[in-house]
Amino acid sequence: MLRYMTLHPPTESTAVIETRLAHEVHRAATTLLAEAALNASVPLSATAQLRDFLVANLRHHHQTEDDDLWPRIVATAPTAAHALESLTDEHDQLDAALNRLAGIVVHVDESGGDPLETARPGAGDRAAIGSEAVVRATLHDAAATVRDIVHDHLTHEEPVLFPALREHVSPAEWEDFAQRVIATTPPVAGHLMVGFLDEVGTPAEVEMVLAGLPEPVRPLVPAMRLQAAADLGILRGIGA
């Protein structure tokens, strides 16, 4: 299985490790969604679940950066403001792409067949049911746009953000931020996050991230991990 990882020093800060893993999850998930959309062996319902997970988590991720993390960094390092503002501008571009992706609505066929997708080609257009081929092409196009924006954005963000996290965010400050993020994370297909983390991180790194989960959620992690493995297999066309 392809792992979206590079080697990193074992003494890296928790802030950088957890941020890097979140970014690798976003790279992996956006890539998988674009691929799954065109794979006829992948049920559209599975693709829609991944889409919903991705849209919710990407929106939440960059909103917490813009509204919480950036101000914390600027409070300590005012000279970082300009670089962080340029990253926020890229977040705005991503929002537009996410709105388009989210606008492809799934209607489940109650007879037990594959769901039909309602494609909304543009803002203000009336929704129209399309054939499966049209739906998959529409999903792929929107997902590929999000993938490309996310990958480019992270290439721009990481050289700015990682040094800032090392130099200007204390362990206590990061812990406070991370707990706020966890507390406000949308409950959308959360098991997929566990599955993607297992793919992009080492066991120790994943344990570090999952240790921050609320106590009532921690006993559910083994079941979430099993469900994620099954769903990710389906999305790759090997577990349907």
PDB file of C-alpha atoms in Angstrom:
ATOM      1  CA  MET A   1       0.000   0.000   0.000  1.00  0.00           C
ATOM      2  CA  LEU A   2       1.303   3.437  -0.919  1.00  0.00           C
ATOM      3  CA  ARG A   3       2.252   5.474   2.141  1.00  0.00           C
ATOM      4  CA  TYR A   4       2.303   9.267   1.909  1.00  0.00           C
ATOM      5  CA  MET A   5       5.297   9.703   4.200  1.00  0.00           C
ATOM      6  CA  THR A   6       8.816  11.068   4.312  1.00  0.00           C
ATOM      7  CA  LEU A   7      11.449  10.588   6.977  1.00  0.00           C
ATOM      8  CA  HIS A   8      11.415  13.047   9.856  1.00  0.00           C
ATOM      9  CA  PRO A   9      13.650  13.488  12.885  1.00  0.00           C
ATOM     10  CA  PRO A  10      12.436  11.490  15.903  1.00  0.00           C
ATOM     11  CA  THR A  11      12.861  14.583  18.082  1.00  0.00           C
ATOM     12  CA  GLU A  12      10.361  16.641  16.068  1.00  0.00           C
ATOM     13  CA  SER A  13       7.826  18.645  18.076  1.00  0.00           C
ATOM     14  CA  THR A  14       4.344  17.301  18.702  1.00  0.00           C
ATOM     15  CA  ALA A  15       2.885  20.310  16.881  1.00  0.00           C
ATOM     16  CA  VAL A  16       4.823  19.544  13.703  1.00  0.00           C
ATOM     17  CA  ILE A  17       4.176  15.797  13.851  1.00  0.00           C
ATOM     18  CA  GLU A  18       0.418  16.202  14.319  1.00  0.00           C
ATOM     19  CA  THR A  19       0.185  18.894  11.638  1.00  0.00           C
ATOM     20  CA  ARG A  20       2.248  16.831   9.209  1.00  0.00           C
ATOM     21  CA  LEU A  21      -0.006  13.816   9.729  1.00  0.00           C
ATOM     22  CA  ALA A  22      -3.118  15.928   9.159  1.00  0.00           C
ATOM     23  CA  HIS A  23      -1.614  17.218   5.922  1.00  0.00           C
ATOM     24  CA  GLU A  24      -0.646  13.726   4.767  1.00  0.00           C
ATOM     25  CA  VAL A  25      -4.210  12.573   5.443  1.00  0.00           C
ATOM     26  CA  HIS A  26      -5.473  15.412   3.263  1.00  0.00           C
ATOM     27  CA  ARG A  27      -3.071  14.484   0.478  1.00  0.00           C
ATOM     28  CA  ALA A  28      -4.040  10.827   0.636  1.00  0.00           C
ATOM     29  CA  ALA A  29      -7.793  11.429   0.927  1.00  0.00           C
ATOM     30  CA  THR A  30      -7.994  13.957  -1.913  1.00  0.00           C
ATOM     31  CA  THR A  31      -5.980  11.652  -4.167  1.00  0.00           C
ATOM     32  CA  LEU A  32      -8.155   8.661  -3.325  1.00  0.00           C
ATOM     33  CA  LEU A  33     -11.394  10.559  -3.907  1.00  0.00           C
ATOM     34  CA  ALA A  34     -10.342  11.651  -7.394  1.00  0.00           C
ATOM     35  CA  GLU A  35      -9.367   8.079  -8.250  1.00  0.00           C
ATOM     36  CA  ALA A  36     -12.440   6.426  -6.718  1.00  0.00           C
ATOM     37  CA  ALA A  37     -14.837   8.745  -8.524  1.00  0.00           C
ATOM     38  CA  LEU A  38     -13.918   7.183 -11.881  1.00  0.00           C
ATOM     39  CA  ASN A  39     -13.684   3.593 -10.636  1.00  0.00           C
ATOM     40  CA  ALA A  40     -16.913   1.838 -11.675  1.00  0.00           C
ATOM     41  CA  SER A  41     -16.259  -0.915  -9.111  1.00  0.00           C
ATOM     42  CA  VAL A  42     -16.541   1.605  -6.261  1.00  0.00           C
ATOM     43  CA  PRO A  43     -20.142   2.257  -5.164  1.00  0.00           C
ATOM     44  CA  LEU A  44     -21.107   5.907  -5.411  1.00  0.00           C
ATOM     45  CA  SER A  45     -22.304   5.715  -1.803  1.00  0.00           C
ATOM     46  CA  ALA A  46     -18.743   4.943  -0.661  1.00  0.00           C
ATOM     47  CA  THR A  47     -17.371   7.777  -2.772  1.00  0.00           C
ATOM     48  CA  ALA A  48     -19.960  10.157  -1.320  1.00  0.00           C
ATOM     49  CA  GLN A  49     -18.981   9.197   2.222  1.00  0.00           C
ATOM     50  CA  LEU A  50     -15.339   9.994   1.490  1.00  0.00           C
ATOM     51  CA  ARG A  51     -16.386  13.264  -0.164  1.00  0.00           C
ATOM     52  CA  ASP A  52     -18.424  14.293   2.877  1.00  0.00           C
ATOM     53  CA  PHE A  53     -15.571  13.389   5.238  1.00  0.00           C
ATOM     54  CA  LEU A  54     -13.087  15.348   3.163  1.00  0.00           C
ATOM     55  CA  VAL A  55     -15.218  18.469   2.736  1.00  0.00           C
ATOM     56  CA  ALA A  56     -16.043  18.657   6.448  1.00  0.00           C
ATOM     57  CA  ASN A  57     -12.482  18.067   7.601  1.00  0.00           C
ATOM     58  CA  LEU A  58     -10.773  20.368   5.123  1.00  0.00           C
ATOM     59  CA  ARG A  59     -13.148  23.196   5.982  1.00  0.00           C
ATOM     60  CA  HIS A  60     -12.664  22.656   9.692  1.00  0.00           C
ATOM     61  CA  HIS A  61      -8.893  22.371   9.344  1.00  0.00           C
ATOM     62  CA  HIS A  62      -8.333  25.649   7.568  1.00  0.00           C
ATOM     63  CA  GLN A  63     -10.940  27.504   9.630  1.00  0.00           C
ATOM     64  CA  THR A  64      -9.139  26.548  12.837  1.00  0.00           C
ATOM     65  CA  GLU A  65      -5.875  27.713  11.274  1.00  0.00           C
ATOM     66  CA  ASP A  66      -7.294  31.061  10.153  1.00  0.00           C
ATOM     67  CA  ASP A  67      -9.324  31.755  13.299  1.00  0.00           C
ATOM     68  CA  ASP A  68      -7.148  30.260  16.031  1.00  0.00           C
ATOM     69  CA  LEU A  69      -3.667  29.066  15.070  1.00  0.00           C
ATOM     70  CA  TRP A  70      -2.618  32.022  12.914  1.00  0.00           C
ATOM     71  CA  PRO A  71      -3.495  34.592  15.635  1.00  0.00           C
ATOM     72  CA  ARG A  72      -1.518  32.569  18.190  1.00  0.00           C
ATOM     73  CA  ILE A  73       1.549  32.607  15.948  1.00  0.00           C
ATOM     74  CA  VAL A  74       1.220  36.303  15.044  1.00  0.00           C
ATOM     75  CA  ALA A  75       0.892  37.237  18.717  1.00  0.00           C
ATOM     76  CA  THR A  76       4.403  35.891  19.247  1.00  0.00           C
ATOM     77  CA  ALA A  77       5.865  36.606  15.805  1.00  0.00           C
ATOM     78  CA  PRO A  78       4.156  39.620  14.162  1.00  0.00           C
ATOM     79  CA  THR A  79       6.479  39.388  11.169  1.00  0.00           C
ATOM     80  CA  ALA A  80       4.781  36.115  10.205  1.00  0.00           C
ATOM     81  CA  ALA A  81       1.468  37.884   9.542  1.00  0.00           C
ATOM     82  CA  HIS A  82       2.016  38.564   5.842  1.00  0.00           C
ATOM     83  CA  ALA A  83       2.970  34.974   4.992  1.00  0.00           C
ATOM     84  CA  LEU A  84       0.032  33.609   6.966  1.00  0.00           C
ATOM     85  CA  GLU A  85      -2.389  36.009   5.278  1.00  0.00           C
ATOM     86  CA  SER A  86      -1.295  34.684   1.873  1.00  0.00           C
ATOM     87  CA  LEU A  87      -2.110  31.171   3.091  1.00  0.00           C
ATOM     88  CA  THR A  88      -5.572  32.364   4.151  1.00  0.00           C
ATOM     89  CA  ASP A  89      -6.090  33.672   0.620  1.00  0.00           C
ATOM     90  CA  GLU A  90      -5.398  30.147  -0.645  1.00  0.00           C
ATOM     91  CA  HIS A  91      -7.924  28.823   1.883  1.00  0.00           C
ATOM     92  CA  ASP A  92     -10.524  31.046   0.232  1.00  0.00           C
ATOM     93  CA  GLN A  93      -9.717  29.473  -3.135  1.00  0.00           C
ATOM     94  CA  LEU A  94     -10.096  26.029  -1.573  1.00  0.00           C
ATOM     95  CA  ASP A  95     -13.475  27.004  -0.120  1.00  0.00           C
ATOM     96  CA  ALA A  96     -14.841  27.690  -3.583  1.00  0.00           C
ATOM     97  CA  ALA A  97     -13.646  24.287  -4.809  1.00  0.00           C
ATOM     98  CA  LEU A  98     -15.094  22.553  -1.748  1.00  0.00           C
ATOM     99  CA  ASN A  99     -18.457  24.253  -2.309  1.00  0.00           C
ATOM    100  CA  ARG A 100     -18.528  22.858  -5.821  1.00  0.00           C
ATOM    101  CA  LEU A 101     -17.602  19.369  -4.615  1.00  0.00           C
ATOM    102  CA  ALA A 102     -20.158  19.485  -1.799  1.00  0.00           C
ATOM    103  CA  GLY A 103     -22.830  20.578  -4.268  1.00  0.00           C
ATOM    104  CA  ILE A 104     -22.905  17.123  -5.847  1.00  0.00           C
ATOM    105  CA  VAL A 105     -25.684  15.648  -3.740  1.00  0.00           C
ATOM    106  CA  VAL A 106     -26.334  11.945  -3.229  1.00  0.00           C
ATOM    107  CA  HIS A 107     -29.854  10.524  -3.257  1.00  0.00           C
ATOM    108  CA  VAL A 108     -29.938   6.904  -2.116  1.00  0.00           C
ATOM    109  CA  ASP A 109     -32.075   4.537  -4.185  1.00  0.00           C
ATOM    110  CA  GLU A 110     -34.339   2.927  -1.589  1.00  0.00           C
ATOM    111  CA  SER A 111     -34.747  -0.157  -3.799  1.00  0.00           C
ATOM    112  CA  GLY A 112     -31.244  -1.183  -2.841  1.00  0.00           C
ATOM    113  CA  GLY A 113     -29.490  -0.127  -5.997  1.00  0.00           C
ATOM    114  CA  ASP A 114     -26.591   2.280  -6.243  1.00  0.00           C
ATOM    115  CA  PRO A 115     -27.465   5.871  -5.337  1.00  0.00           C
ATOM    116  CA  LEU A 116     -28.188   8.418  -7.996  1.00  0.00           C
ATOM    117  CA  GLU A 117     -26.144  11.581  -7.941  1.00  0.00           C
ATOM    118  CA  THR A 118     -27.627  14.985  -8.479  1.00  0.00           C
ATOM    119  CA  ALA A 119     -25.030  17.061 -10.310  1.00  0.00           C
ATOM    120  CA  ARG A 120     -25.074  20.795  -9.798  1.00  0.00           C
ATOM    121  CA  PRO A 121     -22.704  22.106 -12.480  1.00  0.00           C
ATOM    122  CA  GLY A 122     -22.703  25.663 -11.208  1.00  0.00           C
ATOM    123  CA  ALA A 123     -24.121  28.008  -8.595  1.00  0.00           C
ATOM    124  CA  GLY A 124     -27.770  28.760  -9.232  1.00  0.00           C
ATOM    125  CA  ASP A 125     -28.300  25.945 -11.730  1.00  0.00           C
ATOM    126  CA  ARG A 126     -31.231  23.618 -11.204  1.00  0.00           C
ATOM    127  CA  ALA A 127     -30.173  20.158 -10.072  1.00  0.00           C
ATOM    128  CA  ALA A 128     -30.575  17.422 -12.641  1.00  0.00           C
ATOM    129  CA  ILE A 129     -30.188  13.667 -12.313  1.00  0.00           C
ATOM    130  CA  GLY A 130     -27.388  12.417 -14.550  1.00  0.00           C
ATOM    131  CA  SER A 131     -26.273   9.018 -15.739  1.00  0.00           C
ATOM    132  CA  GLU A 132     -23.702   7.203 -13.629  1.00  0.00           C
ATOM    133  CA  ALA A 133     -20.978   7.995 -16.153  1.00  0.00           C
ATOM    134  CA  VAL A 134     -21.839  11.701 -16.060  1.00  0.00           C
ATOM    135  CA  VAL A 135     -22.004  11.654 -12.274  1.00  0.00           C
ATOM    136  CA  ARG A 136     -18.615   9.990 -11.966  1.00  0.00           C
ATOM    137  CA  ALA A 137     -17.054  12.426 -14.410  1.00  0.00           C
ATOM    138  CA  THR A 138     -18.558  15.373 -12.495  1.00  0.00           C
ATOM    139  CA  LEU A 139     -17.337  14.009  -9.175  1.00  0.00           C
ATOM    140  CA  HIS A 140     -13.885  13.340 -10.573  1.00  0.00           C
ATOM    141  CA  ASP A 141     -13.544  16.803 -12.044  1.00  0.00           C
ATOM    142  CA  ALA A 142     -14.549  18.503  -8.794  1.00  0.00           C
ATOM    143  CA  ALA A 143     -12.433  16.138  -6.681  1.00  0.00           C
ATOM    144  CA  ALA A 144      -9.384  16.566  -8.909  1.00  0.00           C
ATOM    145  CA  THR A 145      -9.663  20.343  -8.567  1.00  0.00           C
ATOM    146  CA  VAL A 146      -9.739  20.033  -4.767  1.00  0.00           C
ATOM    147  CA  ARG A 147      -6.823  17.569  -4.857  1.00  0.00           C
ATOM    148  CA  ASP A 148      -4.667  19.883  -6.936  1.00  0.00           C
ATOM    149  CA  ILE A 149      -5.445  22.930  -4.795  1.00  0.00           C
ATOM    150  CA  VAL A 150      -4.755  21.022  -1.566  1.00  0.00           C
ATOM    151  CA  HIS A 151      -1.466  19.559  -2.770  1.00  0.00           C
ATOM    152  CA  ASP A 152      -0.239  22.921  -4.075  1.00  0.00           C
ATOM    153  CA  HIS A 153      -1.399  24.727  -0.949  1.00  0.00           C
ATOM    154  CA  LEU A 154       0.393  22.346   1.393  1.00  0.00           C
ATOM    155  CA  THR A 155       3.566  22.750  -0.639  1.00  0.00           C
ATOM    156  CA  HIS A 156       3.310  26.494   0.039  1.00  0.00           C
ATOM    157  CA  GLU A 157       2.148  26.196   3.646  1.00  0.00           C
ATOM    158  CA  GLU A 158       4.545  23.707   5.179  1.00  0.00           C
ATOM    159  CA  PRO A 159       7.774  25.734   4.667  1.00  0.00           C
ATOM    160  CA  VAL A 160       6.061  28.617   6.464  1.00  0.00           C
ATOM    161  CA  LEU A 161       4.073  26.763   9.094  1.00  0.00           C
ATOM    162  CA  PHE A 162       6.483  24.083  10.302  1.00  0.00           C
ATOM    163  CA  PRO A 163       9.233  26.544  11.343  1.00  0.00           C
ATOM    164  CA  ALA A 164       6.587  28.764  12.962  1.00  0.00           C
ATOM    165  CA  LEU A 165       5.279  25.828  14.981  1.00  0.00           C
ATOM    166  CA  ARG A 166       8.798  24.943  16.115  1.00  0.00           C
ATOM    167  CA  GLU A 167       9.790  28.471  17.057  1.00  0.00           C
ATOM    168  CA  HIS A 168       6.628  30.291  18.114  1.00  0.00           C
ATOM    169  CA  VAL A 169       4.129  27.767  19.533  1.00  0.00           C
ATOM    170  CA  SER A 170       4.902  26.320  22.950  1.00  0.00           C
ATOM    171  CA  PRO A 171       3.899  22.762  23.900  1.00  0.00           C
ATOM    172  CA  ALA A 172       1.201  24.154  26.221  1.00  0.00           C
ATOM    173  CA  GLU A 173      -0.109  26.462  23.504  1.00  0.00           C
ATOM    174  CA  TRP A 174      -0.271  23.585  21.037  1.00  0.00           C
ATOM    175  CA  GLU A 175      -2.041  21.336  23.525  1.00  0.00           C
ATOM    176  CA  ASP A 176      -4.698  23.977  24.053  1.00  0.00           C
ATOM    177  CA  PHE A 177      -5.127  24.468  20.308  1.00  0.00           C
ATOM    178  CA  ALA A 178      -5.230  20.730  19.588  1.00  0.00           C
ATOM    179  CA  GLN A 179      -7.910  20.133  22.201  1.00  0.00           C
ATOM    180  CA  ARG A 180     -10.039  22.904  20.706  1.00  0.00           C
ATOM    181  CA  VAL A 181      -9.657  21.312  17.280  1.00  0.00           C
ATOM    182  CA  ILE A 182     -10.676  17.876  18.559  1.00  0.00           C
ATOM    183  CA  ALA A 183     -13.662  19.294  20.434  1.00  0.00           C
ATOM    184  CA  THR A 184     -15.000  21.014  17.315  1.00  0.00           C
ATOM    185  CA  THR A 185     -14.178  18.403  14.666  1.00  0.00           C
ATOM    186  CA  PRO A 186     -17.305  17.545  12.636  1.00  0.00           C
ATOM    187  CA  PRO A 187     -18.575  13.987  13.348  1.00  0.00           C
ATOM    188  CA  VAL A 188     -18.576  13.002   9.673  1.00  0.00           C
ATOM    189  CA  ALA A 189     -17.237   9.486   8.936  1.00  0.00           C
ATOM    190  CA  GLY A 190     -14.673   9.911  11.684  1.00  0.00           C
ATOM    191  CA  HIS A 191     -13.501   6.327  11.323  1.00  0.00           C
ATOM    192  CA  LEU A 192     -11.886   7.292   8.010  1.00  0.00           C
ATOM    193  CA  MET A 193      -9.549   9.628   9.878  1.00  0.00           C
ATOM    194  CA  VAL A 194      -8.319   6.692  11.951  1.00  0.00           C
ATOM    195  CA  GLY A 195      -7.787   4.626   8.811  1.00  0.00           C
ATOM    196  CA  PHE A 196      -5.893   7.343   6.966  1.00  0.00           C
ATOM    197  CA  LEU A 197      -3.752   8.085  10.022  1.00  0.00           C
ATOM    198  CA  ASP A 198      -2.753   4.430  10.155  1.00  0.00           C
ATOM    199  CA  GLU A 199      -1.614   4.697   6.539  1.00  0.00           C
ATOM    200  CA  VAL A 200       0.391   7.908   6.785  1.00  0.00           C
ATOM    201  CA  GLY A 201       1.890   7.713  10.277  1.00  0.00           C
ATOM    202  CA  THR A 202       4.003   5.378  12.348  1.00  0.00           C
ATOM    203  CA  PRO A 203       2.212   3.499  15.162  1.00  0.00           C
ATOM    204  CA  ALA A 204       3.815   5.831  17.710  1.00  0.00           C
ATOM    205  CA  GLU A 205       2.732   8.937  15.810  1.00  0.00           C
ATOM    206  CA  VAL A 206      -0.817   7.660  15.405  1.00  0.00           C
ATOM    207  CA  GLU A 207      -1.009   6.807  19.100  1.00  0.00           C
ATOM    208  CA  MET A 208       0.148  10.341  19.891  1.00  0.00           C
ATOM    209  CA  VAL A 209      -2.712  11.809  17.863  1.00  0.00           C
ATOM    210  CA  LEU A 210      -5.397   9.410  19.078  1.00  0.00           C
ATOM    211  CA  ALA A 211      -4.381   9.917  22.713  1.00  0.00           C
ATOM    212  CA  GLY A 212      -6.020  13.333  22.476  1.00  0.00           C
ATOM    213  CA  LEU A 213      -9.458  11.866  21.765  1.00  0.00           C
ATOM    214  CA  PRO A 214     -12.110  12.298  24.458  1.00  0.00           C
ATOM    215  CA  GLU A 215     -12.239   9.412  26.911  1.00  0.00           C
ATOM    216  CA  PRO A 216     -15.657   8.107  25.733  1.00  0.00           C
ATOM    217  CA  VAL A 217     -14.322   7.801  22.172  1.00  0.00           C
ATOM    218  CA  ARG A 218     -11.079   5.915  22.860  1.00  0.00           C
ATOM    219  CA  PRO A 219     -12.665   2.481  23.409  1.00  0.00           C
ATOM    220  CA  LEU A 220     -14.299   2.828  19.987  1.00  0.00           C
ATOM    221  CA  VAL A 221     -10.987   3.159  18.131  1.00  0.00           C
ATOM    222  CA  PRO A 222     -10.488  -0.581  17.394  1.00  0.00           C
ATOM    223  CA  ALA A 223     -13.943  -0.818  15.813  1.00  0.00           C
ATOM    224  CA  MET A 224     -13.344   2.442  13.907  1.00  0.00           C
ATOM    225  CA  ARG A 225     -10.053   1.031  12.634  1.00  0.00           C
ATOM    226  CA  LEU A 226     -11.736  -2.132  11.337  1.00  0.00           C
ATOM    227  CA  GLN A 227     -14.528  -0.163   9.655  1.00  0.00           C
ATOM    228  CA  ALA A 228     -12.018   2.192   8.076  1.00  0.00           C
ATOM    229  CA  ALA A 229      -9.969  -0.686   6.674  1.00  0.00           C
ATOM    230  CA  ALA A 230     -13.100  -2.152   5.086  1.00  0.00           C
ATOM    231  CA  ASP A 231     -14.298   1.167   3.663  1.00  0.00           C
ATOM    232  CA  LEU A 232     -10.893   2.162   2.320  1.00  0.00           C
ATOM    233  CA  GLY A 233     -10.632  -1.231   0.650  1.00  0.00           C
ATOM    234  CA  ILE A 234     -13.957  -0.627  -1.051  1.00  0.00           C
ATOM    235  CA  LEU A 235     -12.823   2.826  -2.149  1.00  0.00           C
ATOM    236  CA  ARG A 236      -9.750   1.285  -3.748  1.00  0.00           C
ATOM    237  CA  GLY A 237     -11.864  -1.305  -5.516  1.00  0.00           C
ATOM    238  CA  ILE A 238     -10.372  -4.218  -3.603  1.00  0.00           C
ATOM    239  CA  GLY A 239     -12.983  -4.797  -0.939  1.00  0.00           C
ATOM    240  CA  ALA A 240     -16.299  -4.373  -2.671  1.00  0.00           C
TER     241      ALA A 240
END
